[in-house]
mmCIF file of N, CA and C in Angstrom:
data_model
loop_
_atom_site.group_PDB
_atom_site.id
_atom_site.type_symbol
_atom_site.label_atom_id
_atom_site.label_comp_id
_atom_site.label_asym_id
_atom_site.label_seq_id
_atom_site.Cartn_x
_atom_site.Cartn_y
_atom_site.Cartn_z
ATOM 1 N N UNK J 1181 -10.233 7.321 -5.816
ATOM 2 C CA UNK J 1181 -9.962 8.722 -5.609
ATOM 3 C C UNK J 1181 -9.698 9.378 -6.964
ATOM 4 N N UNK J 1182 -10.222 10.587 -7.180
ATOM 5 C CA UNK J 1182 -10.051 11.303 -8.430
ATOM 6 C C UNK J 1182 -8.755 12.087 -8.456
ATOM 7 N N UNK J 1183 -8.576 12.766 -9.549
ATOM 8 C CA UNK J 1183 -7.387 13.598 -9.712
ATOM 9 C C UNK J 1183 -7.422 14.774 -8.750
ATOM 10 N N UNK J 1184 -6.254 15.210 -8.335
ATOM 11 C CA UNK J 1184 -6.185 16.383 -7.479
ATOM 12 C C UNK J 1184 -6.534 17.634 -8.271
ATOM 13 N N UNK J 1185 -6.074 17.706 -9.522
ATOM 14 C CA UNK J 1185 -6.317 18.881 -10.339
ATOM 15 C C UNK J 1185 -7.053 18.574 -11.640
ATOM 16 N N UNK J 1186 -6.515 17.702 -12.468
ATOM 17 C CA UNK J 1186 -7.147 17.401 -13.739
ATOM 18 C C UNK J 1186 -6.822 15.974 -14.163
ATOM 19 N N UNK J 1187 -7.530 15.546 -15.211
ATOM 20 C CA UNK J 1187 -7.438 14.162 -15.676
ATOM 21 C C UNK J 1187 -7.319 14.155 -17.199
ATOM 22 N N UNK J 1188 -6.432 13.328 -17.707
ATOM 23 C CA UNK J 1188 -6.292 13.124 -19.153
ATOM 24 C C UNK J 1188 -6.875 11.760 -19.485
ATOM 25 N N UNK J 1189 -7.695 11.720 -20.536
ATOM 26 C CA UNK J 1189 -8.298 10.452 -20.940
ATOM 27 C C UNK J 1189 -8.329 10.367 -22.456
ATOM 28 N N UNK J 1190 -7.909 9.220 -22.966
ATOM 29 C CA UNK J 1190 -7.914 9.009 -24.413
ATOM 30 C C UNK J 1190 -9.167 8.249 -24.822
ATOM 31 N N UNK J 1191 -9.435 8.243 -26.109
ATOM 32 C CA UNK J 1191 -10.597 7.540 -26.648
ATOM 33 C C UNK J 1191 -10.576 6.062 -26.283
ATOM 34 N N UNK J 1192 -9.385 5.482 -26.178
ATOM 35 C CA UNK J 1192 -9.272 4.061 -25.867
ATOM 36 C C UNK J 1192 -9.550 3.746 -24.396
ATOM 37 N N UNK J 1193 -9.712 4.788 -23.582
ATOM 38 C CA UNK J 1193 -9.987 4.578 -22.166
ATOM 39 C C UNK J 1193 -8.775 4.730 -21.273
ATOM 40 N N UNK J 1194 -7.594 4.878 -21.858
ATOM 41 C CA UNK J 1194 -6.405 5.138 -21.035
ATOM 42 C C UNK J 1194 -6.583 6.481 -20.352
ATOM 43 N N UNK J 1195 -6.229 6.539 -19.087
ATOM 44 C CA UNK J 1195 -6.348 7.813 -18.378
ATOM 45 C C UNK J 1195 -5.218 7.955 -17.359
ATOM 46 N N UNK J 1196 -4.898 9.208 -17.093
ATOM 47 C CA UNK J 1196 -3.851 9.527 -16.125
ATOM 48 C C UNK J 1196 -4.344 10.695 -15.290
ATOM 49 N N UNK J 1197 -4.264 10.532 -13.982
ATOM 50 C CA UNK J 1197 -4.632 11.602 -13.058
ATOM 51 C C UNK J 1197 -3.469 12.581 -12.951
ATOM 52 N N UNK J 1198 -3.749 13.873 -13.083
ATOM 53 C CA UNK J 1198 -2.729 14.926 -12.964
ATOM 54 C C UNK J 1198 -1.477 14.599 -13.778
ATOM 55 N N UNK J 1199 -1.625 14.424 -15.094
ATOM 56 C CA UNK J 1199 -0.490 13.990 -15.916
ATOM 57 C C UNK J 1199 0.632 15.019 -15.996
ATOM 58 N N UNK J 1200 1.838 14.520 -16.014
ATOM 59 C CA UNK J 1200 3.027 15.348 -16.238
ATOM 60 C C UNK J 1200 3.170 15.590 -17.736
ATOM 61 N N UNK J 1201 4.129 16.415 -18.104
ATOM 62 C CA UNK J 1201 4.416 16.645 -19.518
ATOM 63 C C UNK J 1201 4.787 15.338 -20.203
ATOM 64 N N UNK J 1202 5.586 14.513 -19.539
ATOM 65 C CA UNK J 1202 5.981 13.219 -20.116
ATOM 66 C C UNK J 1202 4.782 12.296 -20.290
ATOM 67 N N UNK J 1203 3.862 12.299 -19.325
ATOM 68 C CA UNK J 1203 2.670 11.453 -19.425
ATOM 69 C C UNK J 1203 1.776 11.913 -20.578
ATOM 70 N N UNK J 1204 1.643 13.229 -20.755
ATOM 71 C CA UNK J 1204 0.871 13.739 -21.893
ATOM 72 C C UNK J 1204 1.525 13.314 -23.206
ATOM 73 N N UNK J 1205 2.844 13.403 -23.266
ATOM 74 C CA UNK J 1205 3.579 12.973 -24.456
ATOM 75 C C UNK J 1205 3.231 11.518 -24.783
ATOM 76 N N UNK J 1206 3.254 10.655 -23.788
ATOM 77 C CA UNK J 1206 2.979 9.225 -24.013
ATOM 78 C C UNK J 1206 1.546 9.006 -24.493
ATOM 79 N N UNK J 1207 0.570 9.706 -23.890
ATOM 80 C CA UNK J 1207 -0.819 9.552 -24.327
ATOM 81 C C UNK J 1207 -0.995 10.008 -25.772
ATOM 82 N N UNK J 1208 -0.383 11.135 -26.124
ATOM 83 C CA UNK J 1208 -0.493 11.649 -27.490
ATOM 84 C C UNK J 1208 0.243 10.722 -28.463
ATOM 85 N N UNK J 1209 1.395 10.247 -28.063
ATOM 86 C CA UNK J 1209 2.180 9.349 -28.913
ATOM 87 C C UNK J 1209 1.424 8.047 -29.198
ATOM 88 N N UNK J 1210 0.550 7.625 -28.300
ATOM 89 C CA UNK J 1210 -0.235 6.400 -28.479
ATOM 90 C C UNK J 1210 -1.448 6.581 -29.393
ATOM 91 N N UNK J 1211 -1.748 7.818 -29.799
ATOM 92 C CA UNK J 1211 -2.906 8.051 -30.662
ATOM 93 C C UNK J 1211 -2.680 7.446 -32.037
ATOM 94 N N UNK J 1212 -3.783 7.059 -32.684
ATOM 95 C CA UNK J 1212 -3.727 6.530 -34.046
ATOM 96 C C UNK J 1212 -4.971 6.995 -34.793
ATOM 97 N N UNK J 1213 -5.099 6.643 -36.051
ATOM 98 C CA UNK J 1213 -6.241 7.124 -36.838
ATOM 99 C C UNK J 1213 -7.368 6.104 -36.969
ATOM 100 N N UNK J 1214 -7.390 5.091 -36.080
ATOM 101 C CA UNK J 1214 -8.466 4.101 -36.167
ATOM 102 C C UNK J 1214 -9.323 4.031 -34.903
ATOM 103 N N UNK J 1215 -8.722 3.690 -33.769
ATOM 104 C CA UNK J 1215 -9.542 3.465 -32.574
ATOM 105 C C UNK J 1215 -9.078 4.237 -31.338
ATOM 106 N N UNK J 1216 -8.130 5.123 -31.501
ATOM 107 C CA UNK J 1216 -7.643 5.936 -30.386
ATOM 108 C C UNK J 1216 -7.226 7.288 -30.965
ATOM 109 N N UNK J 1217 -8.230 8.084 -31.353
ATOM 110 C CA UNK J 1217 -7.986 9.274 -32.161
ATOM 111 C C UNK J 1217 -7.853 10.570 -31.376
ATOM 112 N N UNK J 1218 -8.151 10.553 -30.072
ATOM 113 C CA UNK J 1218 -8.078 11.809 -29.327
ATOM 114 C C UNK J 1218 -7.773 11.598 -27.850
ATOM 115 N N UNK J 1219 -7.280 12.673 -27.229
ATOM 116 C CA UNK J 1219 -7.049 12.765 -25.784
ATOM 117 C C UNK J 1219 -7.719 14.049 -25.317
ATOM 118 N N UNK J 1220 -8.422 13.981 -24.187
ATOM 119 C CA UNK J 1220 -9.038 15.160 -23.584
ATOM 120 C C UNK J 1220 -8.466 15.323 -22.178
ATOM 121 N N UNK J 1221 -8.121 16.562 -21.832
ATOM 122 C CA UNK J 1221 -7.645 16.877 -20.484
ATOM 123 C C UNK J 1221 -8.564 17.952 -19.926
ATOM 124 N N UNK J 1222 -9.074 17.712 -18.715
ATOM 125 C CA UNK J 1222 -9.958 18.681 -18.071
ATOM 126 C C UNK J 1222 -9.954 18.437 -16.573
ATOM 127 N N UNK J 1223 -10.415 19.439 -15.812
ATOM 128 C CA UNK J 1223 -10.501 19.232 -14.364
ATOM 129 C C UNK J 1223 -11.389 18.028 -14.051
ATOM 130 N N UNK J 1224 -11.051 17.333 -12.997
ATOM 131 C CA UNK J 1224 -11.815 16.164 -12.568
ATOM 132 C C UNK J 1224 -12.969 16.636 -11.686
ATOM 133 N N UNK J 1225 -13.969 17.259 -12.328
ATOM 134 C CA UNK J 1225 -15.131 17.805 -11.615
ATOM 135 C C UNK J 1225 -16.320 17.844 -12.560
ATOM 136 N N UNK J 1226 -17.515 17.992 -12.004
ATOM 137 C CA UNK J 1226 -18.707 18.144 -12.827
ATOM 138 C C UNK J 1226 -18.667 19.507 -13.504
ATOM 139 N N UNK J 1227 -19.059 19.569 -14.769
ATOM 140 C CA UNK J 1227 -19.143 20.810 -15.533
ATOM 141 C C UNK J 1227 -17.868 21.645 -15.459
ATOM 142 N N UNK J 1228 -16.741 21.099 -15.922
ATOM 143 C CA UNK J 1228 -15.477 21.835 -15.860
ATOM 144 C C UNK J 1228 -15.515 23.105 -16.705
ATOM 145 N N UNK J 1229 -14.820 24.136 -16.239
ATOM 146 C CA UNK J 1229 -14.797 25.435 -16.924
ATOM 147 C C UNK J 1229 -13.823 25.446 -18.096
ATOM 148 N N UNK J 1230 -12.898 24.507 -18.139
ATOM 149 C CA UNK J 1230 -11.926 24.475 -19.228
ATOM 150 C C UNK J 1230 -11.618 23.042 -19.637
ATOM 151 N N UNK J 1231 -11.102 22.918 -20.847
ATOM 152 C CA UNK J 1231 -10.612 21.628 -21.322
ATOM 153 C C UNK J 1231 -9.621 21.893 -22.441
ATOM 154 N N UNK J 1232 -8.857 20.882 -22.739
ATOM 155 C CA UNK J 1232 -8.017 20.884 -23.923
ATOM 156 C C UNK J 1232 -8.078 19.489 -24.528
ATOM 157 N N UNK J 1233 -7.949 19.435 -25.846
ATOM 158 C CA UNK J 1233 -7.969 18.131 -26.511
ATOM 159 C C UNK J 1233 -6.941 18.112 -27.632
ATOM 160 N N UNK J 1234 -6.508 16.909 -27.940
ATOM 161 C CA UNK J 1234 -5.579 16.672 -29.046
ATOM 162 C C UNK J 1234 -6.183 15.548 -29.871
ATOM 163 N N UNK J 1235 -6.341 15.793 -31.179
ATOM 164 C CA UNK J 1235 -6.933 14.787 -32.067
ATOM 165 C C UNK J 1235 -6.040 14.574 -33.281
ATOM 166 N N UNK J 1236 -5.983 13.330 -33.725
ATOM 167 C CA UNK J 1236 -5.216 12.971 -34.918
ATOM 168 C C UNK J 1236 -5.945 13.519 -36.147
ATOM 169 N N UNK J 1237 -5.200 14.143 -37.060
ATOM 170 C CA UNK J 1237 -5.762 14.628 -38.317
ATOM 171 C C UNK J 1237 -5.518 13.610 -39.426
ATOM 172 N N UNK J 1238 -6.485 13.473 -40.335
ATOM 173 C CA UNK J 1238 -6.360 12.532 -41.448
ATOM 174 C C UNK J 1238 -5.132 12.808 -42.302
ATOM 175 N N UNK J 1239 -4.811 14.086 -42.478
ATOM 176 C CA UNK J 1239 -3.689 14.448 -43.342
ATOM 177 C C UNK J 1239 -2.351 14.470 -42.606
ATOM 178 N N UNK J 1240 -2.355 14.027 -41.365
ATOM 179 C CA UNK J 1240 -1.137 14.011 -40.556
ATOM 180 C C UNK J 1240 -1.125 15.162 -39.571
ATOM 181 N N UNK J 1241 -0.409 15.005 -38.513
ATOM 182 C CA UNK J 1241 -0.358 16.018 -37.475
ATOM 183 C C UNK J 1241 -1.529 15.900 -36.517
ATOM 184 N N UNK J 1242 -1.715 16.950 -35.719
ATOM 185 C CA UNK J 1242 -2.707 16.928 -34.653
ATOM 186 C C UNK J 1242 -3.438 18.259 -34.593
ATOM 187 N N UNK J 1243 -4.717 18.194 -34.260
ATOM 188 C CA UNK J 1243 -5.486 19.392 -33.967
ATOM 189 C C UNK J 1243 -5.506 19.553 -32.450
ATOM 190 N N UNK J 1244 -5.092 20.715 -31.983
ATOM 191 C CA UNK J 1244 -5.047 20.998 -30.550
ATOM 192 C C UNK J 1244 -6.080 22.076 -30.255
ATOM 193 N N UNK J 1245 -6.999 21.766 -29.333
ATOM 194 C CA UNK J 1245 -8.044 22.712 -28.937
ATOM 195 C C UNK J 1245 -7.833 23.072 -27.473
ATOM 196 N N UNK J 1246 -7.891 24.365 -27.191
ATOM 197 C CA UNK J 1246 -7.838 24.859 -25.813
ATOM 198 C C UNK J 1246 -9.067 25.732 -25.609
ATOM 199 N N UNK J 1247 -9.851 25.430 -24.577
ATOM 200 C CA UNK J 1247 -11.076 26.199 -24.312
ATOM 201 C C UNK J 1247 -11.192 26.461 -22.827
ATOM 202 N N UNK J 1248 -11.420 27.722 -22.479
ATOM 203 C CA UNK J 1248 -11.623 28.121 -21.086
ATOM 204 C C UNK J 1248 -12.769 29.124 -21.071
ATOM 205 N N UNK J 1249 -13.941 28.690 -20.594
ATOM 206 C CA UNK J 1249 -15.119 29.554 -20.623
ATOM 207 C C UNK J 1249 -15.012 30.724 -19.660
ATOM 208 N N UNK J 1250 -14.303 30.559 -18.548
ATOM 209 C CA UNK J 1250 -14.190 31.657 -17.588
ATOM 210 C C UNK J 1250 -13.333 32.797 -18.119
ATOM 211 N N UNK J 1251 -12.418 32.491 -19.021
ATOM 212 C CA UNK J 1251 -11.534 33.515 -19.599
ATOM 213 C C UNK J 1251 -11.906 33.853 -21.043
ATOM 214 N N UNK J 1252 -13.001 33.249 -21.510
ATOM 215 C CA UNK J 1252 -13.471 33.445 -22.887
ATOM 216 C C UNK J 1252 -12.370 33.146 -23.916
ATOM 217 N N UNK J 1253 -11.655 32.065 -23.673
ATOM 218 C CA UNK J 1253 -10.596 31.631 -24.575
ATOM 219 C C UNK J 1253 -11.056 30.409 -25.362
ATOM 220 N N UNK J 1254 -10.793 30.418 -26.649
ATOM 221 C CA UNK J 1254 -11.035 29.249 -27.491
ATOM 222 C C UNK J 1254 -10.026 29.308 -28.624
ATOM 223 N N UNK J 1255 -9.093 28.389 -28.617
ATOM 224 C CA UNK J 1255 -8.012 28.370 -29.582
ATOM 225 C C UNK J 1255 -7.938 26.998 -30.223
ATOM 226 N N UNK J 1256 -7.830 26.972 -31.539
ATOM 227 C CA UNK J 1256 -7.659 25.726 -32.286
ATOM 228 C C UNK J 1256 -6.404 25.886 -33.141
ATOM 229 N N UNK J 1257 -5.489 24.931 -33.035
ATOM 230 C CA UNK J 1257 -4.235 24.998 -33.775
ATOM 231 C C UNK J 1257 -3.891 23.623 -34.329
ATOM 232 N N UNK J 1258 -3.055 23.621 -35.352
ATOM 233 C CA UNK J 1258 -2.526 22.384 -35.923
ATOM 234 C C UNK J 1258 -1.043 22.312 -35.574
ATOM 235 N N UNK J 1259 -0.614 21.132 -35.138
ATOM 236 C CA UNK J 1259 0.774 20.954 -34.700
ATOM 237 C C UNK J 1259 1.243 19.577 -35.146
ATOM 238 N N UNK J 1260 2.543 19.438 -35.381
ATOM 239 C CA UNK J 1260 3.095 18.138 -35.769
ATOM 240 C C UNK J 1260 4.017 17.550 -34.711
ATOM 241 N N UNK J 1261 4.533 18.371 -33.813
ATOM 242 C CA UNK J 1261 5.487 17.911 -32.811
ATOM 243 C C UNK J 1261 4.780 17.536 -31.504
ATOM 244 N N UNK J 1262 4.815 16.256 -31.175
ATOM 245 C CA UNK J 1262 4.212 15.799 -29.919
ATOM 246 C C UNK J 1262 4.904 16.450 -28.731
ATOM 247 N N UNK J 1263 6.206 16.585 -28.808
ATOM 248 C CA UNK J 1263 6.964 17.221 -27.734
ATOM 249 C C UNK J 1263 6.477 18.653 -27.493
ATOM 250 N N UNK J 1264 6.286 19.404 -28.577
ATOM 251 C CA UNK J 1264 5.812 20.789 -28.476
ATOM 252 C C UNK J 1264 4.393 20.840 -27.918
ATOM 253 N N UNK J 1265 3.529 19.934 -28.356
ATOM 254 C CA UNK J 1265 2.146 19.895 -27.862
ATOM 255 C C UNK J 1265 2.140 19.644 -26.357
ATOM 256 N N UNK J 1266 2.856 18.625 -25.911
ATOM 257 C CA UNK J 1266 2.882 18.286 -24.477
ATOM 258 C C UNK J 1266 3.425 19.452 -23.654
ATOM 259 N N UNK J 1267 4.468 20.101 -24.137
ATOM 260 C CA UNK J 1267 5.056 21.246 -23.422
ATOM 261 C C UNK J 1267 4.064 22.415 -23.355
ATOM 262 N N UNK J 1268 3.480 22.768 -24.497
ATOM 263 C CA UNK J 1268 2.536 23.887 -24.537
ATOM 264 C C UNK J 1268 1.304 23.641 -23.660
ATOM 265 N N UNK J 1269 0.785 22.425 -23.701
ATOM 266 C CA UNK J 1269 -0.396 22.121 -22.883
ATOM 267 C C UNK J 1269 -0.064 22.151 -21.396
ATOM 268 N N UNK J 1270 1.091 21.662 -21.032
ATOM 269 C CA UNK J 1270 1.501 21.692 -19.624
ATOM 270 C C UNK J 1270 1.583 23.129 -19.131
ATOM 271 N N UNK J 1271 2.156 24.001 -19.920
ATOM 272 C CA UNK J 1271 2.245 25.411 -19.542
ATOM 273 C C UNK J 1271 0.857 26.039 -19.491
ATOM 274 N N UNK J 1272 0.019 25.768 -20.491
ATOM 275 C CA UNK J 1272 -1.335 26.330 -20.537
ATOM 276 C C UNK J 1272 -2.156 25.879 -19.327
ATOM 277 N N UNK J 1273 -2.086 24.596 -18.995
ATOM 278 C CA UNK J 1273 -2.873 24.072 -17.867
ATOM 279 C C UNK J 1273 -2.386 24.636 -16.535
ATOM 280 N N UNK J 1274 -1.110 24.938 -16.435
ATOM 281 C CA UNK J 1274 -0.563 25.498 -15.194
ATOM 282 C C UNK J 1274 -1.145 26.873 -14.893
ATOM 283 N N UNK J 1275 -1.678 27.555 -15.889
ATOM 284 C CA UNK J 1275 -2.257 28.881 -15.676
ATOM 285 C C UNK J 1275 -3.766 28.841 -15.476
ATOM 286 N N UNK J 1276 -4.366 27.655 -15.467
ATOM 287 C CA UNK J 1276 -5.815 27.524 -15.290
ATOM 288 C C UNK J 1276 -6.171 27.583 -13.808
ATOM 289 N N UNK J 1277 -7.415 27.990 -13.539
ATOM 290 C CA UNK J 1277 -7.952 27.922 -12.188
ATOM 291 C C UNK J 1277 -8.334 26.469 -11.929
ATOM 292 N N UNK J 1278 -7.794 25.920 -10.852
ATOM 293 C CA UNK J 1278 -8.025 24.513 -10.542
ATOM 294 C C UNK J 1278 -8.624 24.372 -9.157
ATOM 295 N N UNK J 1279 -9.515 23.398 -8.958
ATOM 296 C CA UNK J 1279 -10.083 23.177 -7.634
ATOM 297 C C UNK J 1279 -8.976 22.870 -6.627
ATOM 298 N N UNK J 1280 -9.046 23.493 -5.472
ATOM 299 C CA UNK J 1280 -8.067 23.234 -4.429
ATOM 300 C C UNK J 1280 -6.797 24.042 -4.553
ATOM 301 N N UNK J 1281 -6.696 24.850 -5.585
ATOM 302 C CA UNK J 1281 -5.513 25.690 -5.770
ATOM 303 C C UNK J 1281 -5.983 27.137 -5.822
ATOM 304 N N UNK J 1282 -5.286 28.044 -5.157
ATOM 305 C CA UNK J 1282 -5.719 29.448 -5.181
ATOM 306 C C UNK J 1282 -5.829 29.983 -6.606
ATOM 307 N N UNK J 1283 -6.805 30.845 -6.830
ATOM 308 C CA UNK J 1283 -7.007 31.453 -8.138
ATOM 309 C C UNK J 1283 -5.807 32.329 -8.477
ATOM 310 N N UNK J 1284 -5.330 32.183 -9.695
ATOM 311 C CA UNK J 1284 -4.195 32.979 -10.138
ATOM 312 C C UNK J 1284 -4.701 34.280 -10.730
ATOM 313 N N UNK J 1285 -4.031 35.357 -10.418
ATOM 314 C CA UNK J 1285 -4.391 36.657 -10.937
ATOM 315 C C UNK J 1285 -3.249 37.190 -11.792
ATOM 316 N N UNK J 1286 -3.613 37.885 -12.848
ATOM 317 C CA UNK J 1286 -2.594 38.509 -13.663
ATOM 318 C C UNK J 1286 -2.638 40.005 -13.441
ATOM 319 N N UNK J 1287 -1.536 40.645 -13.696
ATOM 320 C CA UNK J 1287 -1.428 42.073 -13.474
ATOM 321 C C UNK J 1287 -0.896 42.739 -14.723
ATOM 322 N N UNK J 1288 -1.247 43.989 -14.916
ATOM 323 C CA UNK J 1288 -0.768 44.764 -16.056
ATOM 324 C C UNK J 1288 0.495 45.549 -15.700
ATOM 325 N N UNK J 1289 1.047 45.309 -14.527
ATOM 326 C CA UNK J 1289 2.233 46.066 -14.086
ATOM 327 C C UNK J 1289 3.475 45.493 -14.678
#
């Protein structure tokens, strides 16, 4: 059975279905600069509309990419705190449109 909403998978093949903030922290903390250099999180579906990734940088820290084609969002940032990355990604993913969950609407009011 696949993830209900999204799946996190690292280069080494470790994966977690619908990861919590703590699970994302652990996956990112396990990254290294040799054979496990990135984690990708995206909906568990064909041709997902959004994804986010975290990659180890040679000079230290992490490159965090957030992309959502339906909202025309593409953000690339550098971060050093795994705790901050996991928290920010959890919040960002909570605002995404996910299969099986009603579409979220924003208002200017």
